[in-house]
PDB file of C-alpha atoms in Angstrom:
ATOM      1  CA  MET A 916      88.009   8.976 -74.838  1.00 49.00           C
ATOM      2  CA  LYS A 917      90.025  11.825 -74.221  1.00 47.00           C
ATOM      3  CA  LYS A 918      92.055  11.383 -77.435  1.00 49.00           C
ATOM      4  CA  ILE A 919      88.489  11.331 -79.380  1.00 44.00           C
ATOM      5  CA  LEU A 920      87.876  14.416 -77.957  1.00 41.00           C
ATOM      6  CA  ILE A 921      90.712  16.453 -78.721  1.00 44.00           C
ATOM      7  CA  CYS A 922      90.469  14.846 -82.430  1.00 43.00           C
ATOM      8  CA  LEU A 923      87.191  16.139 -82.942  1.00 41.00           C
ATOM      9  CA  SER A 924      88.274  19.526 -81.572  1.00 43.00           C
ATOM     10  CA  PHE A 925      90.708  19.926 -84.521  1.00 44.00           C
ATOM     11  CA  MET A 926      88.366  18.437 -87.189  1.00 44.00           C
ATOM     12  CA  ILE A 927      85.024  20.201 -85.832  1.00 48.00           C
ATOM     13  CA  PRO A 928      86.488  23.812 -84.804  1.00 48.00           C
ATOM     14  CA  SER A 929      83.160  25.214 -84.114  1.00 45.00           C
ATOM     15  CA  VAL A 930      82.807  22.443 -81.055  1.00 44.00           C
ATOM     16  CA  GLY A 931      85.485  24.834 -78.717  1.00 47.00           C
ATOM     17  CA  PHE A 932      83.320  28.415 -79.682  1.00 61.00           C
ATOM     18  CA  CYS A 933      80.082  30.162 -80.225  1.00 87.00           C
ATOM     19  CA  CYS A 934      79.072  33.177 -81.658  1.00 90.00           C
ATOM     20  CA  PRO A 935      78.873  36.520 -80.122  1.00 94.00           C
ATOM     21  CA  SER A 936      75.345  37.354 -79.422  1.00 93.00           C
ATOM     22  CA  LEU A 937      73.763  40.638 -81.600  1.00 95.00           C
ATOM     23  CA  GLU A 938      70.415  40.268 -80.003  1.00 95.00           C
ATOM     24  CA  GLY A 939      69.248  43.549 -78.516  1.00 96.00           C
ATOM     25  CA  THR A 940      70.006  47.066 -79.414  1.00 98.00           C
ATOM     26  CA  TRP A 941      73.117  49.078 -80.162  1.00 98.00           C
ATOM     27  CA  SER A 942      73.957  52.547 -80.372  1.00 98.00           C
ATOM     28  CA  SER A 943      77.141  54.054 -82.978  1.00 98.00           C
ATOM     29  CA  SER A 944      79.600  55.073 -80.934  1.00 98.00           C
ATOM     30  CA  ILE A 945      81.033  58.867 -81.398  1.00 97.00           C
ATOM     31  CA  GLU A 946      83.960  58.701 -78.544  1.00 97.00           C
ATOM     32  CA  LYS A 947      85.256  55.194 -79.629  1.00 97.00           C
ATOM     33  CA  PHE A 948      84.451  56.730 -83.459  1.00 97.00           C
ATOM     34  CA  GLU A 949      87.057  59.242 -82.743  1.00 97.00           C
ATOM     35  CA  THR A 950      89.106  57.389 -80.264  1.00 96.00           C
ATOM     36  CA  PHE A 951      90.090  55.108 -83.324  1.00 96.00           C
ATOM     37  CA  ASN A 952      89.960  57.073 -86.516  1.00 95.00           C
ATOM     38  CA  LYS A 953      92.036  60.254 -85.369  1.00 93.00           C
ATOM     39  CA  ARG A 954      95.096  57.889 -84.489  1.00 93.00           C
ATOM     40  CA  TRP A 955      94.753  55.370 -87.668  1.00 91.00           C
ATOM     41  CA  ALA A 956      92.101  56.522 -90.515  1.00 90.00           C
ATOM     42  CA  ASN A 957      93.544  58.171 -93.580  1.00 87.00           C
ATOM     43  CA  ILE A 958      90.757  60.737 -93.722  1.00 87.00           C
ATOM     44  CA  ASP A 959      90.890  64.474 -95.151  1.00 89.00           C
ATOM     45  CA  ASN A 960      89.686  67.219 -93.034  1.00 90.00           C
ATOM     46  CA  LYS A 961      86.188  68.015 -95.419  1.00 89.00           C
ATOM     47  CA  ALA A 962      85.422  63.981 -94.797  1.00 88.00           C
ATOM     48  CA  TRP A 963      86.294  64.349 -91.168  1.00 92.00           C
ATOM     49  CA  SER A 964      83.813  67.339 -90.585  1.00 91.00           C
ATOM     50  CA  PHE A 965      81.221  65.658 -92.138  1.00 91.00           C
ATOM     51  CA  MET A 966      82.007  62.284 -90.280  1.00 92.00           C
ATOM     52  CA  VAL A 967      81.766  63.298 -87.046  1.00 94.00           C
ATOM     53  CA  GLN A 968      78.323  64.770 -87.418  1.00 95.00           C
ATOM     54  CA  THR A 969      76.935  61.777 -88.533  1.00 94.00           C
ATOM     55  CA  GLN A 970      78.465  59.096 -86.477  1.00 95.00           C
ATOM     56  CA  GLY A 971      77.147  58.829 -82.914  1.00 96.00           C
ATOM     57  CA  GLN A 972      73.240  58.924 -84.238  1.00 96.00           C
ATOM     58  CA  GLU A 973      72.266  55.652 -85.827  1.00 97.00           C
ATOM     59  CA  VAL A 974      70.881  52.430 -83.462  1.00 98.00           C
ATOM     60  CA  ILE A 975      70.919  49.021 -84.510  1.00 98.00           C
ATOM     61  CA  THR A 976      68.559  46.543 -83.357  1.00 98.00           C
ATOM     62  CA  PHE A 977      68.672  43.029 -84.424  1.00 97.00           C
ATOM     63  CA  LYS A 978      66.071  40.431 -83.561  1.00 92.00           C
ATOM     64  CA  SER A 979      66.923  36.652 -83.707  1.00 82.00           C
ATOM     65  CA  ASN A 980      69.499  37.022 -86.350  1.00 86.00           C
ATOM     66  CA  GLU A 981      66.729  37.261 -88.838  1.00 94.00           C
ATOM     67  CA  GLN A 982      66.293  41.075 -88.531  1.00 97.00           C
ATOM     68  CA  MET A 983      67.827  44.390 -87.955  1.00 97.00           C
ATOM     69  CA  ILE A 984      66.047  47.950 -87.737  1.00 98.00           C
ATOM     70  CA  ILE A 985      68.519  50.843 -88.489  1.00 97.00           C
ATOM     71  CA  ALA A 986      67.493  53.966 -86.936  1.00 98.00           C
ATOM     72  CA  THR A 987      68.953  57.529 -87.606  1.00 97.00           C
ATOM     73  CA  PRO A 988      67.352  60.596 -86.035  1.00 97.00           C
ATOM     74  CA  ALA A 989      67.103  63.548 -88.389  1.00 98.00           C
ATOM     75  CA  LEU A 990      70.089  65.544 -88.786  1.00 96.00           C
ATOM     76  CA  GLU A 991      71.360  69.037 -89.997  1.00 96.00           C
ATOM     77  CA  LEU A 992      74.774  68.740 -91.326  1.00 95.00           C
ATOM     78  CA  LYS A 993      76.860  71.792 -92.135  1.00 93.00           C
ATOM     79  CA  MET A 994      79.046  71.382 -95.068  1.00 88.00           C
ATOM     80  CA  GLY A 995      81.025  74.586 -95.526  1.00 87.00           C
ATOM     81  CA  ASP A 996      78.112  77.417 -96.026  1.00 91.00           C
ATOM     82  CA  ARG A 997      75.315  75.429 -96.490  1.00 93.00           C
ATOM     83  CA  LYS A 998      73.362  73.203 -94.111  1.00 95.00           C
ATOM     84  CA  ILE A 999      71.688  69.941 -95.109  1.00 94.00           C
ATOM     85  CA  LYS A1000      68.301  68.503 -93.289  1.00 96.00           C
ATOM     86  CA  ARG A1001      68.711  64.620 -93.295  1.00 95.00           C
ATOM     87  CA  PRO A1002      64.996  63.300 -92.300  1.00 97.00           C
ATOM     88  CA  SER A1003      64.856  60.890 -90.003  1.00 98.00           C
ATOM     89  CA  LYS A1004      64.827  56.931 -91.141  1.00 97.00           C
ATOM     90  CA  GLU A1005      63.883  53.783 -90.158  1.00 98.00           C
ATOM     91  CA  GLU A1006      65.067  50.899 -91.891  1.00 97.00           C
ATOM     92  CA  ARG A1007      64.017  46.794 -91.397  1.00 97.00           C
ATOM     93  CA  ILE A1008      66.173  44.668 -93.078  1.00 97.00           C
ATOM     94  CA  ASN A1009      66.300  40.769 -93.108  1.00 97.00           C
ATOM     95  CA  ILE A1010      69.782  39.739 -92.690  1.00 97.00           C
ATOM     96  CA  ASP A1011      71.627  35.901 -93.237  1.00 96.00           C
ATOM     97  CA  VAL A1012      74.243  34.977 -90.588  1.00 95.00           C
ATOM     98  CA  LEU A1013      77.109  33.818 -93.220  1.00 96.00           C
ATOM     99  CA  GLY A1014      79.479  32.198 -90.277  1.00 96.00           C
ATOM    100  CA  CYS A1015      81.562  33.494 -87.016  1.00 96.00           C
ATOM    101  CA  THR A1016      84.112  32.836 -84.969  1.00 96.00           C
ATOM    102  CA  ASP A1017      84.295  34.033 -81.164  1.00 95.00           C
ATOM    103  CA  LYS A1018      84.834  37.391 -81.875  1.00 97.00           C
ATOM    104  CA  SER A1019      83.369  38.062 -85.336  1.00 97.00           C
ATOM    105  CA  ILE A1020      79.948  37.419 -87.267  1.00 97.00           C
ATOM    106  CA  VAL A1021      79.568  37.829 -91.059  1.00 97.00           C
ATOM    107  CA  LEU A1022      76.298  38.924 -92.068  1.00 96.00           C
ATOM    108  CA  LYS A1023      74.545  39.270 -95.344  1.00 97.00           C
ATOM    109  CA  TYR A1024      71.660  41.564 -96.148  1.00 97.00           C
ATOM    110  CA  GLU A1025      69.914  44.073 -99.024  1.00 97.00           C
ATOM    111  CA  ARG A1026      70.010  47.601 -98.467  1.00 93.00           C
ATOM    112  CA  ASN A1027      69.518  50.813-100.554  1.00 90.00           C
ATOM    113  CA  GLY A1028      68.856  48.009-103.564  1.00 94.00           C
ATOM    114  CA  LYS A1029      72.524  46.505-102.850  1.00 94.00           C
ATOM    115  CA  VAL A1030      73.164  43.105-101.610  1.00 96.00           C
ATOM    116  CA  LYS A1031      76.003  43.663 -98.943  1.00 94.00           C
ATOM    117  CA  ILE A1032      78.347  41.594 -96.560  1.00 94.00           C
ATOM    118  CA  SER A1033      79.547  42.750 -92.982  1.00 95.00           C
ATOM    119  CA  GLN A1034      82.142  41.483 -90.585  1.00 96.00           C
ATOM    120  CA  PHE A1035      81.560  42.627 -87.407  1.00 97.00           C
ATOM    121  CA  HIS A1036      84.607  42.318 -85.038  1.00 98.00           C
ATOM    122  CA  PHE A1037      83.685  41.734 -81.192  1.00 98.00           C
ATOM    123  CA  GLU A1038      85.841  43.735 -78.778  1.00 97.00           C
ATOM    124  CA  ASN A1039      83.885  42.327 -76.168  1.00 96.00           C
ATOM    125  CA  ASP A1040      80.027  40.796 -75.379  1.00 95.00           C
ATOM    126  CA  ASP A1041      79.362  44.985 -75.614  1.00 97.00           C
ATOM    127  CA  THR A1042      81.170  46.619 -78.343  1.00 98.00           C
ATOM    128  CA  PHE A1043      81.782  45.795 -81.840  1.00 98.00           C
ATOM    129  CA  TRP A1044      82.930  47.360 -84.570  1.00 98.00           C
ATOM    130  CA  GLU A1045      83.005  47.303 -88.748  1.00 96.00           C
ATOM    131  CA  TYR A1046      84.813  48.976 -91.564  1.00 92.00           C
ATOM    132  CA  MET A1047      83.059  51.516 -93.265  1.00 87.00           C
ATOM    133  CA  GLY A1048      83.957  51.921 -97.506  1.00 71.00           C
ATOM    134  CA  VAL A1049      84.508  49.429 -99.687  1.00 63.00           C
ATOM    135  CA  ALA A1050      87.871  47.725-100.145  1.00 59.00           C
ATOM    136  CA  GLY A1051      89.255  48.415-103.865  1.00 59.00           C
ATOM    137  CA  ARG A1052      87.162  51.583-103.933  1.00 59.00           C
ATOM    138  CA  SER A1053      87.244  55.240-102.872  1.00 58.00           C
ATOM    139  CA  GLY A1054      86.407  54.954 -99.197  1.00 55.00           C
ATOM    140  CA  ASN A1055      88.437  52.309 -98.546  1.00 59.00           C
ATOM    141  CA  SER A1056      90.447  54.689 -95.830  1.00 79.00           C
ATOM    142  CA  HIS A1057      90.837  52.265 -92.591  1.00 85.00           C
ATOM    143  CA  ILE A1058      87.651  53.891 -91.128  1.00 92.00           C
ATOM    144  CA  ARG A1059      85.689  51.825 -88.127  1.00 95.00           C
ATOM    145  CA  GLU A1060      82.514  52.559 -87.122  1.00 96.00           C
ATOM    146  CA  TYR A1061      82.166  51.387 -83.271  1.00 98.00           C
ATOM    147  CA  TYR A1062      78.439  50.065 -81.924  1.00 98.00           C
ATOM    148  CA  THR A1063      77.949  50.022 -78.274  1.00 98.00           C
ATOM    149  CA  LYS A1064      75.390  47.605 -76.153  1.00 98.00           C
ATOM    150  CA  THR A1065      72.322  49.812 -75.029  1.00 95.00           C
ATOM    151  CA  ARG A1066      69.912  47.007 -74.184  1.00 81.00           C
TER     152      ARG A1066
END
């Protein structure tokens, strides 16, 4: 019997793990963003100045792996001598879980008229990160956005 269970665990890898839970509310973490990206990301000073004004603001609520609600407060951003006001925004986005491991989840969704695929990497039950930017294009600077669970 032991041999059968061992064989099954190799044939069906998902037997040994379960997906991390997205359920609940997650807040963007400016502290974790700065800690990682100051050391590892390839960001010029202008981009960094913009990013530290926008990170740590977004809140995402996941509802039963079918929907995410992304809320962003109103922001006033300084760009050189100019100030730009961005209004608050709430988006309700249907999601499909494409797959997972015990440390990551891959989602497919449509946002701003484009189909996107995102992989969330879990450090623990209360923290995940995802890469910002798109591989092979500008914006691929090894920048991570971190989220921590609030509820």
